[in-house]
Amino acid sequence: MKILLAEDDLHLGELIVHLLKKKGIDHIDWVQEGEDAYDYAMAEFYDVVVLDWMLPNGDGVDICRRLRQNGYTGAILMLTAKDAVQDRVTGLEAGADDYLIKPFEIDELVARLKALARRTFVPLQEEKVTFHGFTLNRTSHTLHRGDEEIFLTPREFQLLDLLVQNQGQVVPRETILDRVWGWDADVSMKTIDATIKLLRKKLKDDVIQTVRGVGYKIDKSME
């Protein structure tokens, strides 16, 4: 794996790099400022970008948001000492795919990195799917409504694609957790609900329906 680590704490950064290399992850670029993280991520491919929440010269959330706004589609993991639900929603809304709360065990970080890297390389079917006036392109990983492109994070795209593949059927939240995040991820059902909420805001339509106590569905399109 090729990892970009943005961590301004000198001791912690050195420790993370050292421990990751002991776990067999040899290619790690480490920067200590937000602007450097942005420049590195836009200039070179990384399996996962690891952003600390608090960074000088552009904090992690702002850098994450800028990367997504400028078309970055790679996996992003946020490191944060903030464990409130709203903080997690803020990170997801900025475009993060996952988050890890400090302090953490290195084995958990490695597991998260591997899970995100696997999802980065899942081949997408070369096809376009239309539903309710939208066009989902699995090749270019994009969503359009007419000529308008609707930006989705990789996690949002995976979730929407799962619902679209199962149009007319209820997709249980447990299935969403397994297919999009993986059972090994430390993700609560509230994270799924938060991601659905962000998707609905972007779609600006009542396309995604809630089936109380079960999960979510998209009705079959008449197109």
mmCIF file of C-alpha atoms in Angstrom, residues 5-185:
data_model
loop_
_atom_site.group_PDB
_atom_site.id
_atom_site.type_symbol
_atom_site.label_atom_id
_atom_site.label_comp_id
_atom_site.label_asym_id
_atom_site.label_seq_id
_atom_site.Cartn_x
_atom_site.Cartn_y
_atom_site.Cartn_z
ATOM 1 C CA LEU A 5 0.053 10.549 6.456
ATOM 2 C CA ALA A 6 -0.704 14.127 7.512
ATOM 3 C CA GLU A 7 0.121 14.458 11.228
ATOM 4 C CA ASP A 8 1.700 17.527 12.814
ATOM 5 C CA ASP A 9 2.656 15.873 16.127
ATOM 6 C CA LEU A 10 6.326 14.972 15.579
ATOM 7 C CA HIS A 11 6.433 12.139 18.115
ATOM 8 C CA LEU A 12 3.130 10.607 17.027
ATOM 9 C CA GLY A 13 3.964 10.926 13.343
ATOM 10 C CA GLU A 14 7.321 9.188 13.783
ATOM 11 C CA LEU A 15 5.676 6.465 15.868
ATOM 12 C CA ILE A 16 2.908 5.818 13.301
ATOM 13 C CA VAL A 17 5.414 5.624 10.430
ATOM 14 C CA HIS A 18 7.667 3.290 12.435
ATOM 15 C CA LEU A 19 4.828 0.972 13.458
ATOM 16 C CA LEU A 20 3.267 0.878 9.987
ATOM 17 C CA LYS A 21 6.603 -0.134 8.496
ATOM 18 C CA LYS A 22 6.895 -2.894 11.104
ATOM 19 C CA LYS A 23 3.500 -4.097 9.869
ATOM 20 C CA GLY A 24 4.803 -4.289 6.308
ATOM 21 C CA ILE A 25 3.536 -0.965 4.930
ATOM 22 C CA ASP A 26 6.757 0.462 3.531
ATOM 23 C CA HIS A 27 5.656 3.271 1.230
ATOM 24 C CA ILE A 28 4.568 6.121 3.499
ATOM 25 C CA ASP A 29 4.840 9.828 2.760
ATOM 26 C CA TRP A 30 4.544 11.915 5.935
ATOM 27 C CA VAL A 31 3.723 15.624 5.958
ATOM 28 C CA GLN A 32 3.007 17.911 8.888
ATOM 29 C CA GLU A 33 0.890 20.686 7.339
ATOM 30 C CA GLY A 34 -2.498 20.702 5.690
ATOM 31 C CA GLU A 35 -1.393 22.481 2.530
ATOM 32 C CA ASP A 36 1.376 19.938 1.997
ATOM 33 C CA ALA A 37 -1.151 17.121 2.380
ATOM 34 C CA TYR A 38 -3.331 18.695 -0.305
ATOM 35 C CA ASP A 39 -0.417 19.158 -2.717
ATOM 36 C CA TYR A 40 0.884 15.615 -2.241
ATOM 37 C CA ALA A 41 -2.566 14.029 -2.656
ATOM 38 C CA MET A 42 -3.292 15.958 -5.852
ATOM 39 C CA ALA A 43 0.136 15.226 -7.324
ATOM 40 C CA GLU A 44 0.383 11.472 -6.759
ATOM 41 C CA PHE A 45 -1.841 8.417 -6.260
ATOM 42 C CA TYR A 46 -2.216 7.023 -2.736
ATOM 43 C CA ASP A 47 -4.213 4.009 -1.630
ATOM 44 C CA VAL A 48 -5.283 5.952 1.465
ATOM 45 C CA VAL A 49 -4.750 9.522 2.662
ATOM 46 C CA VAL A 50 -4.681 9.712 6.480
ATOM 47 C CA LEU A 51 -5.573 13.210 7.700
ATOM 48 C CA ASP A 52 -5.307 14.387 11.266
ATOM 49 C CA TRP A 53 -8.278 16.575 12.195
ATOM 50 C CA MET A 54 -6.100 19.398 13.564
ATOM 51 C CA LEU A 55 -3.318 20.521 11.220
ATOM 52 C CA PRO A 56 -1.477 23.814 10.786
ATOM 53 C CA ASN A 57 -1.911 25.672 7.502
ATOM 54 C CA GLY A 58 -5.284 24.047 6.724
ATOM 55 C CA ASP A 59 -6.982 21.608 9.098
ATOM 56 C CA GLY A 60 -7.864 18.068 8.093
ATOM 57 C CA VAL A 61 -11.557 18.720 7.493
ATOM 58 C CA ASP A 62 -10.846 21.690 5.222
ATOM 59 C CA ILE A 63 -8.206 19.753 3.279
ATOM 60 C CA CYS A 64 -10.567 16.798 2.895
ATOM 61 C CA ARG A 65 -13.316 19.080 1.621
ATOM 62 C CA ARG A 66 -10.968 20.790 -0.851
ATOM 63 C CA LEU A 67 -9.722 17.472 -2.185
ATOM 64 C CA ARG A 68 -13.266 16.270 -2.847
ATOM 65 C CA GLN A 69 -14.313 19.573 -4.408
ATOM 66 C CA ASN A 70 -11.396 19.288 -6.804
ATOM 67 C CA GLY A 71 -12.223 15.773 -7.920
ATOM 68 C CA TYR A 72 -10.056 13.644 -5.640
ATOM 69 C CA THR A 73 -11.633 10.167 -5.486
ATOM 70 C CA GLY A 74 -9.119 8.222 -3.385
ATOM 71 C CA ALA A 75 -9.838 6.882 0.088
ATOM 72 C CA ILE A 76 -9.534 9.325 3.012
ATOM 73 C CA LEU A 77 -9.278 8.343 6.683
ATOM 74 C CA MET A 78 -9.615 11.000 9.376
ATOM 75 C CA LEU A 79 -7.710 10.772 12.669
ATOM 76 C CA THR A 80 -9.493 12.687 15.390
ATOM 77 C CA ALA A 81 -9.771 13.065 19.144
ATOM 78 C CA LYS A 82 -13.357 14.233 18.606
ATOM 79 C CA ASP A 83 -15.869 11.476 19.272
ATOM 80 C CA ALA A 84 -19.177 13.391 19.263
ATOM 81 C CA VAL A 85 -21.700 12.240 16.662
ATOM 82 C CA GLN A 86 -21.862 15.707 15.067
ATOM 83 C CA ASP A 87 -18.077 15.730 14.635
ATOM 84 C CA ARG A 88 -18.290 12.390 12.846
ATOM 85 C CA VAL A 89 -21.035 13.734 10.594
ATOM 86 C CA THR A 90 -18.864 16.789 9.868
ATOM 87 C CA GLY A 91 -16.008 14.531 8.784
ATOM 88 C CA LEU A 92 -18.266 12.426 6.574
ATOM 89 C CA GLU A 93 -19.865 15.514 5.072
ATOM 90 C CA ALA A 94 -16.415 16.856 4.205
ATOM 91 C CA GLY A 95 -15.819 13.686 2.191
ATOM 92 C CA ALA A 96 -14.002 11.312 4.551
ATOM 93 C CA ASP A 97 -14.609 7.600 4.007
ATOM 94 C CA ASP A 98 -13.753 6.539 7.540
ATOM 95 C CA TYR A 99 -12.472 7.928 10.824
ATOM 96 C CA LEU A 100 -10.422 6.645 13.728
ATOM 97 C CA ILE A 101 -10.610 8.146 17.187
ATOM 98 C CA LYS A 102 -7.419 8.804 19.153
ATOM 99 C CA PRO A 103 -5.908 7.038 20.992
ATOM 100 C CA PHE A 104 -5.966 3.955 18.789
ATOM 101 C CA GLU A 105 -4.137 0.659 18.423
ATOM 102 C CA ILE A 106 -1.857 0.307 15.418
ATOM 103 C CA ASP A 107 -3.523 -2.989 14.473
ATOM 104 C CA GLU A 108 -6.852 -1.199 14.134
ATOM 105 C CA LEU A 109 -5.300 1.494 11.948
ATOM 106 C CA VAL A 110 -3.734 -1.167 9.714
ATOM 107 C CA ALA A 111 -7.096 -2.982 9.435
ATOM 108 C CA ARG A 112 -8.849 0.247 8.435
ATOM 109 C CA LEU A 113 -6.162 1.041 5.856
ATOM 110 C CA LYS A 114 -6.384 -2.413 4.303
ATOM 111 C CA ALA A 115 -10.174 -2.281 4.174
ATOM 112 C CA LEU A 116 -10.140 1.118 2.459
ATOM 113 C CA ALA A 117 -7.403 0.054 0.038
ATOM 114 C CA ARG A 118 -9.380 -3.050 -0.966
ATOM 115 C CA ARG A 119 -12.419 -0.949 -1.755
ATOM 116 C CA THR A 120 -10.317 1.470 -3.790
ATOM 117 C CA PHE A 121 -9.395 -1.324 -6.202
ATOM 118 C CA VAL A 122 -12.808 -3.014 -6.552
ATOM 119 C CA PRO A 123 -13.377 -3.048 -10.325
ATOM 120 C CA LEU A 124 -16.481 -1.213 -11.421
ATOM 121 C CA GLN A 125 -18.783 -2.583 -14.059
ATOM 122 C CA GLU A 126 -18.512 -0.758 -17.364
ATOM 123 C CA GLU A 127 -22.079 0.331 -17.615
ATOM 124 C CA LYS A 128 -24.439 3.215 -17.035
ATOM 125 C CA VAL A 129 -27.605 2.828 -15.015
ATOM 126 C CA THR A 130 -30.478 5.302 -15.196
ATOM 127 C CA PHE A 131 -32.994 5.695 -12.398
ATOM 128 C CA HIS A 132 -35.512 8.421 -11.566
ATOM 129 C CA GLY A 133 -33.853 10.946 -13.873
ATOM 130 C CA PHE A 134 -30.297 10.161 -12.697
ATOM 131 C CA THR A 135 -27.478 8.411 -14.548
ATOM 132 C CA LEU A 136 -24.971 6.439 -12.488
ATOM 133 C CA ASN A 137 -21.765 5.615 -14.371
ATOM 134 C CA ARG A 138 -19.841 2.735 -12.789
ATOM 135 C CA THR A 139 -16.878 3.250 -15.119
ATOM 136 C CA SER A 140 -16.218 6.918 -14.376
ATOM 137 C CA HIS A 141 -17.628 6.675 -10.829
ATOM 138 C CA THR A 142 -19.931 9.636 -11.467
ATOM 139 C CA LEU A 143 -23.572 10.568 -11.029
ATOM 140 C CA HIS A 144 -25.455 12.960 -13.294
ATOM 141 C CA ARG A 145 -28.902 14.505 -13.416
ATOM 142 C CA GLY A 146 -29.119 15.608 -17.034
ATOM 143 C CA ASP A 147 -26.000 17.689 -17.701
ATOM 144 C CA GLU A 148 -25.430 18.353 -13.996
ATOM 145 C CA GLU A 149 -22.774 16.260 -12.268
ATOM 146 C CA ILE A 150 -23.515 15.469 -8.637
ATOM 147 C CA PHE A 151 -20.333 14.893 -6.658
ATOM 148 C CA LEU A 152 -20.313 11.831 -4.417
ATOM 149 C CA THR A 153 -17.598 10.575 -2.112
ATOM 150 C CA PRO A 154 -16.430 6.995 -2.787
ATOM 151 C CA ARG A 155 -18.444 5.787 0.211
ATOM 152 C CA GLU A 156 -21.598 7.595 -0.948
ATOM 153 C CA PHE A 157 -21.178 6.182 -4.453
ATOM 154 C CA GLN A 158 -20.825 2.632 -3.113
ATOM 155 C CA LEU A 159 -23.930 2.994 -0.980
ATOM 156 C CA LEU A 160 -26.009 4.483 -3.785
ATOM 157 C CA ASP A 161 -24.782 1.855 -6.246
ATOM 158 C CA LEU A 162 -25.814 -0.892 -3.810
ATOM 159 C CA LEU A 163 -29.328 0.550 -3.567
ATOM 160 C CA VAL A 164 -29.560 1.024 -7.338
ATOM 161 C CA GLN A 165 -28.469 -2.583 -7.969
ATOM 162 C CA ASN A 166 -31.339 -3.690 -5.747
ATOM 163 C CA GLN A 167 -34.081 -1.358 -7.001
ATOM 164 C CA GLY A 168 -37.464 -2.374 -5.716
ATOM 165 C CA GLN A 169 -35.998 -4.330 -2.812
ATOM 166 C CA VAL A 170 -35.298 -3.271 0.752
ATOM 167 C CA VAL A 171 -31.575 -3.367 1.541
ATOM 168 C CA PRO A 172 -31.141 -4.061 5.270
ATOM 169 C CA ARG A 173 -28.831 -1.756 7.173
ATOM 170 C CA GLU A 174 -26.742 -4.783 8.172
ATOM 171 C CA THR A 175 -26.191 -5.568 4.478
ATOM 172 C CA ILE A 176 -25.200 -1.958 3.816
ATOM 173 C CA LEU A 177 -22.711 -2.127 6.678
ATOM 174 C CA ASP A 178 -21.198 -5.335 5.317
ATOM 175 C CA ARG A 179 -21.043 -4.338 1.630
ATOM 176 C CA VAL A 180 -19.962 -0.712 2.018
ATOM 177 C CA TRP A 181 -17.924 -0.544 5.236
ATOM 178 C CA GLY A 182 -17.211 -4.194 6.057
ATOM 179 C CA TRP A 183 -18.051 -6.040 9.252
ATOM 180 C CA ASP A 184 -14.556 -5.370 10.616
ATOM 181 C CA ALA A 185 -15.133 -1.604 10.558
#
